[in-house]
Amino acid sequence: MTSFDLVVRGAYVLIGDNWRAAEIGITDGVIAAITAGPLEGAEVITLADDEVLVPGIVDTHVHVNEPGRTEWEGFASATRAAAAGGVTTIIDMPLNSIPATTTVEALDVKRAVAAEKAMVNVGFWGGAVPENLGTLRELHDAGVFGFKAFLAPSGVDEFGHLDAEQLERALDEIAAFDGLLIVHAEDPGVLEAHANDGGVDYHRFVESRPDAAETTAIERVIAVVRRTGARAHILHLSSAAALPALRAARAEGLKITVETCPHYLTISEEQIGDGATQFKCCPPIRDDANRDALWQALVDGDIDIVVTDHSPSTAELKYAHGGDFGLAWGGIAGLQTGLAAVWTEAARREIPLERVLGWMSSATARFAGLDTKGRIAVGADADLVVLAPDATFTVEATQLQHKNPVSAYDGRELRGVVRRTLLAGRTVDIAPGAAPTGSLLSAARP
Ligand SMILES: [Zn+2]
């Protein structure tokens, strides 16, 4: 009888969209057998009665910030947070590190740093900025998963945004090699027209970044996609007001995908008090009715994926100037809490766990073209999570693994405890100083 490196046995294993009792045989980091068993393994993990086995989360929107702003977040701490939260693959955004990932040299720098520290798999997005238009093919060939662009100021000086003409040029260029543009869609004109003097009142912050900032920018992206035939992806959709235009564009056959984030699905404006800048992000968290509409769009398939947009800074910047929403850093650290937060809210809405994993694992893996991730199947990588879906825990910001102890979920009780994260069939050890276990990923190029 064949003996596997590892056998995982459980009464509830998510295979496709179905829960089955199964034994998973793993050899050389890959799932080699799925049967009713019994299988023989050098190591055997038997799930407890309250545990299920699911594919690891693939989070395609993470800002690691190393090198350059490592005091905000680094590869060691971010990937430990990932593993602790059931995330086995992250794709790193091209900003807020220095250098930004806008050249092949910068990509090499980021890869070298990540290779020494990553506890989970790491891939990279490139950036499309005014200075590197015309050279995107080089980064594409070097294995970035696509290109991020801003249509309004990004928040850091070294990563400029594209104006209307530059957006058109970028999409023309990217269409020529069938690449992907991922867009931070807020319109600079609308933002400027609604700018205010900040302060501690959250509602005033929302007024400074209204729905129209998103709908105007998204309509512009749709128009350029229609003209160029390029593929584009709308990052962190916050405003449900943009959904009708997106629905129509997709029905028309335009290649546009859409993501939203745990904080837009689990928190609403009504819950955010004066000066609570741990909740500041751009675009902003909107009201409860908007949140319901985002959930409906997910259920209906109008939003494709849920990713964290993990974007921390130091606590000093996050709480700058006594909680002034105009001045605090905009970004939410959600890697470790994303799965539990979304699952907690989904359960409240009677949406089953397999749908949550669809949005956060299988669909994100498909979106990134990672064929061997996001599913439990023979031939897939054994990136797996042992989850106790009905167990609960209370988030304590100081106990989370990411670098700075700030969390929008601090004090919340969440459902879904990650008991073990396996990467290529090996349990990830998140103790400080443990050897890196992650691999660097490049986008598949035919
Ligand atoms: Zn982001």
Short mmCIF file of C-alpha atoms and ligand atoms in Angstrom, two decimals:
data_model
loop_
_atom_site.label_atom_id
_atom_site.label_comp_id
_atom_site.label_asym_id
_atom_site.label_seq_id
_atom_site.Cartn_x
_atom_site.Cartn_y
_atom_site.Cartn_z
CA MET A 1 0.00 0.00 0.00
CA THR A 2 1.29 3.48 -0.89
CA SER A 3 2.36 5.55 2.04
CA PHE A 4 1.97 9.32 1.81
CA ASP A 5 4.08 11.98 3.50
CA LEU A 6 0.95 13.18 5.24
CA VAL A 7 -2.64 12.04 5.52
CA VAL A 8 -5.37 14.41 6.73
CA ARG A 9 -8.59 12.74 7.85
CA GLY A 10 -11.79 14.59 8.45
CA ALA A 11 -15.56 14.24 8.54
CA TYR A 12 -16.01 17.58 6.76
CA VAL A 13 -13.60 18.29 3.91
CA LEU A 14 -14.57 20.95 1.36
CA ILE A 15 -14.24 19.34 -2.07
CA GLY A 16 -15.62 21.56 -4.79
CA ASP A 17 -18.72 23.05 -3.21
CA ASN A 18 -19.49 19.97 -1.14
CA TRP A 19 -18.58 18.77 2.33
CA ARG A 20 -17.46 15.15 2.41
CA ALA A 21 -15.87 12.76 4.85
CA ALA A 22 -12.50 12.11 3.25
CA GLU A 23 -8.86 11.25 3.65
CA ILE A 24 -6.38 13.42 1.82
CA GLY A 25 -3.04 11.84 0.89
CA ILE A 26 -0.22 14.33 0.35
CA THR A 27 3.18 13.68 -1.21
CA ASP A 28 5.85 16.25 -2.04
CA GLY A 29 3.51 19.06 -1.03
CA VAL A 30 0.81 18.07 -3.50
CA ILE A 31 -2.54 16.36 -2.95
CA ALA A 32 -2.04 12.90 -4.44
CA ALA A 33 -5.19 11.09 -3.32
CA ILE A 34 -8.68 11.82 -2.01
CA THR A 35 -10.58 8.76 -0.86
CA ALA A 36 -12.86 7.40 1.80
CA GLY A 37 -9.69 5.74 3.15
CA PRO A 38 -8.03 4.36 4.98
CA LEU A 39 -4.73 5.80 3.72
CA GLU A 40 -1.32 5.34 5.28
CA GLY A 41 0.92 8.28 6.02
CA ALA A 42 4.26 9.01 7.66
CA GLU A 43 2.25 11.62 9.54
CA VAL A 44 -1.51 11.57 10.09
CA ILE A 45 -3.67 14.49 11.16
CA THR A 46 -7.14 13.58 12.32
CA LEU A 47 -9.54 16.49 12.55
CA ALA A 48 -11.41 17.03 15.80
CA ASP A 49 -15.21 16.82 15.78
CA ASP A 50 -15.57 20.60 15.58
CA GLU A 51 -13.05 21.04 12.74
CA VAL A 52 -13.33 21.18 8.96
CA LEU A 53 -10.64 21.10 6.28
CA VAL A 54 -10.72 23.88 3.68
CA PRO A 55 -8.38 25.24 1.01
CA GLY A 56 -6.10 28.06 2.21
CA ILE A 57 -7.21 31.62 1.60
CA VAL A 58 -5.63 33.34 -1.41
CA ASP A 59 -5.51 37.07 -0.66
CA THR A 60 -4.71 39.03 -3.80
CA HIS A 61 -4.68 42.47 -2.12
CA VAL A 62 -1.99 42.93 0.53
CA HIS A 63 0.42 45.82 1.19
CA VAL A 64 3.57 44.51 2.83
CA ASN A 65 5.58 47.79 2.60
CA GLU A 66 9.05 46.20 2.87
CA PRO A 67 11.61 47.47 2.06
CA GLY A 68 11.28 51.18 2.65
CA ARG A 69 8.40 51.34 5.12
CA THR A 70 9.10 48.16 7.04
CA GLU A 71 8.09 49.92 10.25
CA TRP A 72 4.55 49.89 8.82
CA GLU A 73 4.61 46.20 7.87
CA GLY A 74 7.18 43.63 6.76
CA PHE A 75 7.22 40.21 5.13
CA ALA A 76 7.90 38.31 8.37
CA SER A 77 5.06 39.88 10.34
CA ALA A 78 2.57 40.06 7.46
CA THR A 79 3.03 36.44 6.46
CA ARG A 80 2.82 35.27 10.09
CA ALA A 81 -0.48 37.17 10.33
CA ALA A 82 -1.55 35.52 7.09
CA ALA A 83 -0.79 32.01 8.34
CA ALA A 84 -2.52 32.71 11.66
CA GLY A 85 -5.62 33.79 9.74
CA GLY A 86 -5.72 30.84 7.33
CA VAL A 87 -4.17 32.70 4.39
CA THR A 88 -1.66 30.59 2.45
CA THR A 89 -0.97 32.91 -0.50
CA ILE A 90 -0.73 36.68 -0.69
CA ILE A 91 -0.12 38.91 -3.68
CA ASP A 92 1.71 42.06 -2.65
CA MET A 93 0.72 45.50 -3.90
CA PRO A 94 3.35 47.62 -5.68
CA LEU A 95 3.14 50.52 -3.20
CA ASN A 96 3.89 51.56 -0.16
CA SER A 97 7.26 49.88 -0.21
CA ILE A 98 10.26 51.84 -1.42
CA PRO A 99 11.08 51.16 -4.14
CA ALA A 100 7.57 50.82 -5.53
CA THR A 101 7.29 47.77 -7.80
CA THR A 102 7.33 49.70 -11.06
CA THR A 103 10.53 48.31 -12.62
CA VAL A 104 12.06 44.85 -12.96
CA GLU A 105 14.92 45.97 -10.68
CA ALA A 106 12.45 46.94 -7.96
CA LEU A 107 10.62 43.62 -8.37
CA ASP A 108 13.94 41.82 -7.88
CA VAL A 109 14.58 43.81 -4.70
CA LYS A 110 11.16 42.89 -3.31
CA ARG A 111 11.57 39.23 -4.23
CA ALA A 112 14.96 39.04 -2.54
CA VAL A 113 13.57 40.45 0.70
CA ALA A 114 10.46 38.26 0.64
CA ALA A 115 12.44 35.08 -0.10
CA GLU A 116 14.28 35.39 3.21
CA LYS A 117 11.21 35.95 5.36
CA ALA A 118 7.94 34.71 3.88
CA MET A 119 6.01 32.13 5.91
CA VAL A 120 3.33 31.80 3.19
CA ASN A 121 3.45 32.03 -0.61
CA VAL A 122 4.03 35.49 -2.01
CA GLY A 123 3.42 36.88 -5.50
CA PHE A 124 3.68 40.46 -6.71
CA TRP A 125 1.61 43.01 -8.56
CA GLY A 126 3.46 45.59 -10.61
CA GLY A 127 2.54 49.26 -10.73
CA ALA A 128 1.49 51.36 -13.73
CA VAL A 129 2.58 54.95 -13.05
CA PRO A 130 3.16 57.88 -15.39
CA GLU A 131 6.93 57.24 -15.45
CA ASN A 132 6.88 53.58 -16.52
CA LEU A 133 4.22 53.57 -19.26
CA GLY A 134 5.76 51.99 -22.34
CA THR A 135 7.82 49.51 -20.28
CA LEU A 136 5.03 47.43 -18.74
CA ARG A 137 5.77 44.42 -20.91
CA GLU A 138 9.13 43.93 -19.15
CA LEU A 139 7.45 43.64 -15.77
CA HIS A 140 4.77 41.38 -17.23
CA ASP A 141 7.44 39.06 -18.62
CA ALA A 142 9.20 39.12 -15.24
CA GLY A 143 6.11 37.49 -13.68
CA VAL A 144 3.98 40.16 -12.02
CA PHE A 145 0.30 39.19 -11.82
CA GLY A 146 -0.86 42.46 -13.38
CA PHE A 147 -0.57 46.22 -12.90
CA LYS A 148 -2.05 48.47 -10.30
CA ALA A 149 -2.98 52.03 -11.16
CA PHE A 150 -4.56 54.88 -9.25
CA LEU A 151 -6.87 57.42 -10.87
CA ALA A 152 -6.47 59.82 -7.91
CA PRO A 153 -3.50 60.52 -5.60
CA SER A 154 -2.31 57.27 -4.00
CA GLY A 155 -1.34 58.60 -0.58
CA VAL A 156 2.41 58.24 -1.17
CA ASP A 157 4.43 60.63 -3.33
CA GLU A 158 6.53 58.03 -5.12
CA PHE A 159 3.50 56.30 -6.69
CA GLY A 160 1.77 58.73 -9.02
CA HIS A 161 -1.72 58.38 -10.48
CA LEU A 162 -2.75 58.15 -14.13
CA ASP A 163 -4.77 60.90 -15.80
CA ALA A 164 -7.42 60.08 -18.41
CA GLU A 165 -4.99 59.98 -21.31
CA GLN A 166 -2.44 57.90 -19.39
CA LEU A 167 -5.14 55.41 -18.36
CA GLU A 168 -5.99 54.91 -22.01
CA ARG A 169 -2.30 54.42 -22.89
CA ALA A 170 -1.81 51.94 -20.06
CA LEU A 171 -4.81 49.85 -21.09
CA ASP A 172 -3.73 49.91 -24.75
CA GLU A 173 -0.30 48.73 -23.76
CA ILE A 174 -1.61 46.02 -21.41
CA ALA A 175 -4.19 44.78 -23.92
CA ALA A 176 -1.37 44.08 -26.39
CA PHE A 177 -0.03 41.29 -24.16
CA ASP A 178 -3.39 40.33 -22.62
CA GLY A 179 -2.32 41.59 -19.21
CA LEU A 180 -4.54 42.86 -16.42
CA LEU A 181 -4.95 46.37 -14.99
CA ILE A 182 -6.21 46.56 -11.41
CA VAL A 183 -7.59 49.97 -10.58
CA HIS A 184 -8.05 52.08 -7.48
CA ALA A 185 -11.15 53.80 -8.83
CA GLU A 186 -11.82 57.17 -7.20
CA ASP A 187 -12.11 60.25 -9.40
CA PRO A 188 -9.73 63.11 -8.52
CA GLY A 189 -12.14 65.82 -9.71
CA VAL A 190 -14.97 64.58 -7.51
CA LEU A 191 -12.60 64.22 -4.54
CA GLU A 192 -11.33 67.75 -5.03
CA ALA A 193 -14.85 69.16 -5.26
CA HIS A 194 -15.79 67.48 -1.96
CA ALA A 195 -12.58 68.08 -0.02
CA ASN A 196 -13.15 69.35 3.52
CA ASP A 197 -10.96 70.27 6.46
CA GLY A 198 -11.14 66.85 8.11
CA GLY A 199 -11.69 66.59 11.85
CA VAL A 200 -12.91 63.81 14.10
CA ASP A 201 -16.42 63.45 12.63
CA TYR A 202 -16.58 60.26 10.55
CA HIS A 203 -19.55 61.38 8.51
CA ARG A 204 -17.61 64.39 7.27
CA PHE A 205 -14.89 62.04 6.08
CA VAL A 206 -17.45 59.98 4.11
CA GLU A 207 -18.78 63.22 2.60
CA SER A 208 -15.26 64.02 1.38
CA ARG A 209 -15.15 60.74 -0.61
CA PRO A 210 -18.75 60.35 -1.86
CA ASP A 211 -20.25 57.54 -3.95
CA ALA A 212 -19.82 59.75 -7.01
CA ALA A 213 -16.02 59.53 -6.68
CA GLU A 214 -16.28 55.79 -7.25
CA THR A 215 -19.08 55.77 -9.82
CA THR A 216 -17.39 58.44 -11.97
CA ALA A 217 -14.04 56.67 -11.94
CA ILE A 218 -15.59 53.26 -12.60
CA GLU A 219 -17.60 54.60 -15.52
CA ARG A 220 -14.35 55.95 -16.96
CA VAL A 221 -12.64 52.56 -16.60
CA ILE A 222 -15.61 50.87 -18.27
CA ALA A 223 -15.45 53.29 -21.21
CA VAL A 224 -11.72 52.72 -21.74
CA VAL A 225 -12.08 48.94 -21.43
CA ARG A 226 -14.77 49.12 -24.08
CA ARG A 227 -12.45 51.06 -26.41
CA THR A 228 -9.29 49.01 -25.81
CA GLY A 229 -10.62 45.49 -25.21
CA ALA A 230 -8.31 45.24 -22.18
CA ARG A 231 -8.97 43.33 -18.99
CA ALA A 232 -9.51 45.46 -15.89
CA HIS A 233 -10.31 44.79 -12.25
CA ILE A 234 -11.98 47.19 -9.83
CA LEU A 235 -10.18 47.14 -6.49
CA HIS A 236 -11.92 47.49 -3.11
CA LEU A 237 -15.41 48.44 -4.28
CA SER A 238 -17.03 50.33 -1.44
CA SER A 239 -19.96 52.08 -3.12
CA ALA A 240 -22.92 49.92 -4.12
CA ALA A 241 -24.00 52.84 -6.32
CA ALA A 242 -21.46 51.66 -8.90
CA LEU A 243 -23.03 48.21 -9.21
CA PRO A 244 -25.59 48.96 -11.94
CA ALA A 245 -22.88 50.27 -14.30
CA LEU A 246 -20.64 47.30 -13.52
CA ARG A 247 -23.49 44.85 -14.00
CA ALA A 248 -24.29 46.35 -17.39
CA ALA A 249 -20.65 46.38 -18.49
CA ARG A 250 -20.22 42.74 -17.57
CA ALA A 251 -23.48 41.78 -19.27
CA GLU A 252 -22.14 43.51 -22.36
CA GLY A 253 -19.17 41.13 -22.25
CA LEU A 254 -16.50 43.58 -21.12
CA LYS A 255 -13.72 41.87 -19.20
CA ILE A 256 -14.16 43.58 -15.85
CA THR A 257 -13.90 41.87 -12.49
CA VAL A 258 -14.73 43.32 -9.09
CA GLU A 259 -13.56 42.88 -5.52
CA THR A 260 -14.73 44.13 -2.16
CA CYS A 261 -13.18 43.82 1.30
CA PRO A 262 -14.09 42.42 4.72
CA HIS A 263 -14.40 45.88 6.30
CA TYR A 264 -17.02 47.03 3.78
CA LEU A 265 -19.00 43.85 4.48
CA THR A 266 -18.75 43.77 8.26
CA ILE A 267 -18.62 47.38 9.47
CA SER A 268 -20.82 50.34 8.64
CA GLU A 269 -20.68 54.09 9.09
CA GLU A 270 -23.26 53.95 11.88
CA GLN A 271 -20.79 52.00 14.04
CA ILE A 272 -17.84 54.39 13.68
CA GLY A 273 -17.41 56.93 16.45
CA ASP A 274 -15.70 60.31 16.48
CA GLY A 275 -11.95 60.09 16.04
CA ALA A 276 -12.00 56.31 15.44
CA THR A 277 -9.40 56.46 12.70
CA GLN A 278 -8.66 52.75 12.95
CA PHE A 279 -11.66 52.56 10.57
CA LYS A 280 -10.26 55.03 8.02
CA CYS A 281 -9.68 53.62 4.55
CA CYS A 282 -10.13 54.87 0.99
CA PRO A 283 -12.72 54.54 -0.42
CA PRO A 284 -14.49 54.77 2.92
CA ILE A 285 -16.74 52.37 4.80
CA ARG A 286 -20.30 53.56 4.00
CA ASP A 287 -23.72 53.09 5.60
CA ASP A 288 -25.67 49.99 6.52
CA ALA A 289 -27.94 50.00 3.45
CA ASN A 290 -24.85 50.15 1.23
CA ARG A 291 -23.39 47.21 3.12
CA ASP A 292 -26.54 45.14 2.53
CA ALA A 293 -26.33 45.95 -1.19
CA LEU A 294 -22.70 44.76 -1.35
CA TRP A 295 -23.70 41.44 0.24
CA GLN A 296 -26.53 41.06 -2.25
CA ALA A 297 -24.11 41.73 -5.12
CA LEU A 298 -21.75 39.06 -3.82
CA VAL A 299 -24.54 36.52 -3.52
CA ASP A 300 -25.76 37.42 -7.01
CA GLY A 301 -22.26 37.11 -8.51
CA ASP A 302 -21.91 40.80 -9.38
CA ILE A 303 -18.83 41.01 -7.13
CA ASP A 304 -16.29 38.24 -7.79
CA ILE A 305 -13.94 38.14 -4.84
CA VAL A 306 -13.33 39.27 -1.25
CA VAL A 307 -9.77 40.32 -0.36
CA THR A 308 -8.44 42.16 2.67
CA ASP A 309 -6.60 45.23 1.31
CA HIS A 310 -4.35 44.73 4.33
CA SER A 311 -2.73 48.15 4.48
CA PRO A 312 -1.24 49.01 7.85
CA SER A 313 0.91 51.90 8.99
CA THR A 314 2.49 52.72 12.32
CA ALA A 315 0.05 53.36 15.16
CA GLU A 316 1.35 56.96 15.31
CA LEU A 317 0.26 57.63 11.72
CA LYS A 318 -3.00 55.74 12.13
CA TYR A 319 -4.03 57.83 15.13
CA ALA A 320 -2.35 61.03 13.96
CA HIS A 321 -3.53 64.39 15.30
CA GLY A 322 -5.97 62.98 17.84
CA GLY A 323 -8.13 61.06 15.41
CA ASP A 324 -8.42 63.58 12.58
CA PHE A 325 -9.90 61.68 9.64
CA GLY A 326 -8.30 64.09 7.21
CA LEU A 327 -4.77 63.45 8.49
CA ALA A 328 -4.69 59.84 9.72
CA TRP A 329 -3.29 57.12 7.45
CA GLY A 330 -6.04 55.45 5.46
CA GLY A 331 -5.73 51.68 5.51
CA ILE A 332 -6.99 48.71 7.49
CA ALA A 333 -4.91 45.75 8.63
CA GLY A 334 -7.09 42.73 7.96
CA LEU A 335 -4.95 39.75 6.99
CA GLN A 336 -5.38 37.75 10.16
CA THR A 337 -9.03 38.63 10.77
CA GLY A 338 -10.43 38.66 7.20
CA LEU A 339 -11.74 35.11 6.97
CA ALA A 340 -13.26 35.11 10.45
CA ALA A 341 -14.82 38.56 10.00
CA VAL A 342 -16.49 37.68 6.70
CA TRP A 343 -17.59 34.26 7.94
CA THR A 344 -19.06 35.78 11.11
CA GLU A 345 -21.20 38.18 9.09
CA ALA A 346 -22.06 35.57 6.46
CA ALA A 347 -23.29 33.20 9.15
CA ARG A 348 -25.48 35.96 10.58
CA ARG A 349 -26.98 36.30 7.09
CA GLU A 350 -27.39 32.51 6.77
CA ILE A 351 -24.85 32.33 3.96
CA PRO A 352 -22.93 29.03 4.13
CA LEU A 353 -19.18 28.76 4.76
CA GLU A 354 -18.51 27.21 1.35
CA ARG A 355 -19.64 30.43 -0.34
CA VAL A 356 -17.25 32.46 1.80
CA LEU A 357 -14.40 30.16 0.78
CA GLY A 358 -15.53 30.49 -2.81
CA TRP A 359 -15.06 34.26 -2.67
CA MET A 360 -11.83 34.21 -0.63
CA SER A 361 -10.03 31.12 -1.93
CA SER A 362 -11.22 29.44 -5.13
CA ALA A 363 -12.31 32.61 -6.94
CA THR A 364 -9.25 34.59 -5.86
CA ALA A 365 -6.97 31.76 -7.02
CA ARG A 366 -8.77 31.71 -10.38
CA PHE A 367 -8.56 35.50 -10.60
CA ALA A 368 -4.78 35.32 -10.14
CA GLY A 369 -4.43 32.36 -12.53
CA LEU A 370 -3.13 30.11 -9.74
CA ASP A 371 -4.47 26.81 -11.08
CA THR A 372 -3.05 24.65 -8.30
CA LYS A 373 -4.41 26.75 -5.44
CA GLY A 374 -7.82 27.48 -3.95
CA ARG A 375 -9.19 23.95 -4.09
CA ILE A 376 -8.83 20.54 -2.53
CA ALA A 377 -8.30 18.27 -5.52
CA VAL A 378 -5.82 15.69 -6.73
CA GLY A 379 -2.89 17.57 -8.25
CA ALA A 380 -3.54 20.77 -6.28
CA ASP A 381 -1.01 22.16 -3.80
CA ALA A 382 -1.61 21.02 -0.24
CA ASP A 383 -2.18 24.56 1.09
CA LEU A 384 -4.86 23.74 3.63
CA VAL A 385 -6.53 25.13 6.71
CA VAL A 386 -7.97 23.30 9.68
CA LEU A 387 -10.82 25.54 10.80
CA ALA A 388 -13.22 25.30 13.73
CA PRO A 389 -16.09 27.19 12.10
CA ASP A 390 -18.32 27.48 15.16
CA ALA A 391 -15.62 28.30 17.70
CA THR A 392 -15.32 31.99 18.60
CA PHE A 393 -12.60 34.36 19.77
CA THR A 394 -12.35 38.00 20.75
CA VAL A 395 -9.94 40.09 18.68
CA GLU A 396 -7.24 41.83 20.69
CA ALA A 397 -5.22 44.14 18.47
CA THR A 398 -2.10 43.64 20.58
CA GLN A 399 -2.28 39.87 20.12
CA LEU A 400 -2.45 39.91 16.31
CA GLN A 401 0.68 38.99 14.35
CA HIS A 402 0.93 42.00 12.03
CA LYS A 403 3.49 44.60 13.00
CA ASN A 404 1.48 47.46 14.52
CA PRO A 405 -1.19 46.78 17.15
CA VAL A 406 -4.08 48.53 15.41
CA SER A 407 -7.22 46.70 14.25
CA ALA A 408 -10.67 47.79 13.15
CA TYR A 409 -11.90 44.56 14.77
CA ASP A 410 -10.37 45.16 18.21
CA GLY A 411 -12.79 43.90 20.86
CA ARG A 412 -15.10 42.16 18.39
CA GLU A 413 -16.11 38.57 18.91
CA LEU A 414 -15.56 36.63 15.69
CA ARG A 415 -16.54 33.17 14.65
CA GLY A 416 -14.15 30.70 12.98
CA VAL A 417 -10.88 29.73 14.69
CA VAL A 418 -7.93 28.69 12.52
CA ARG A 419 -6.38 25.74 14.36
CA ARG A 420 -3.66 24.89 11.81
CA THR A 421 -2.41 26.20 8.49
CA LEU A 422 -0.58 23.83 6.13
CA LEU A 423 1.62 25.03 3.33
CA ALA A 424 2.60 22.40 0.78
CA GLY A 425 1.59 19.77 3.31
CA ARG A 426 3.62 21.18 6.22
CA THR A 427 2.25 22.95 9.25
CA VAL A 428 3.31 26.59 9.29
CA ASP A 429 5.11 27.52 12.50
CA ILE A 430 4.43 31.17 13.27
CA ALA A 431 6.71 31.37 16.29
CA PRO A 432 9.14 34.30 15.90
CA GLY A 433 12.40 33.10 14.40
CA ALA A 434 10.93 30.04 12.68
CA ALA A 435 12.46 29.32 9.27
CA PRO A 436 10.60 30.77 6.29
CA THR A 437 8.28 28.26 4.67
CA GLY A 438 6.75 30.31 1.83
CA SER A 439 7.54 30.19 -1.85
CA LEU A 440 7.72 33.07 -4.28
CA LEU A 441 5.10 32.87 -7.01
CA SER A 442 5.26 34.24 -10.53
CA ALA A 443 2.30 34.62 -12.82
CA ALA A 444 2.05 31.84 -15.39
CA ARG A 445 3.10 33.06 -18.82
CA PRO A 446 2.04 30.86 -21.71
ZN ZN B 1 -4.81 48.55 -1.35
#
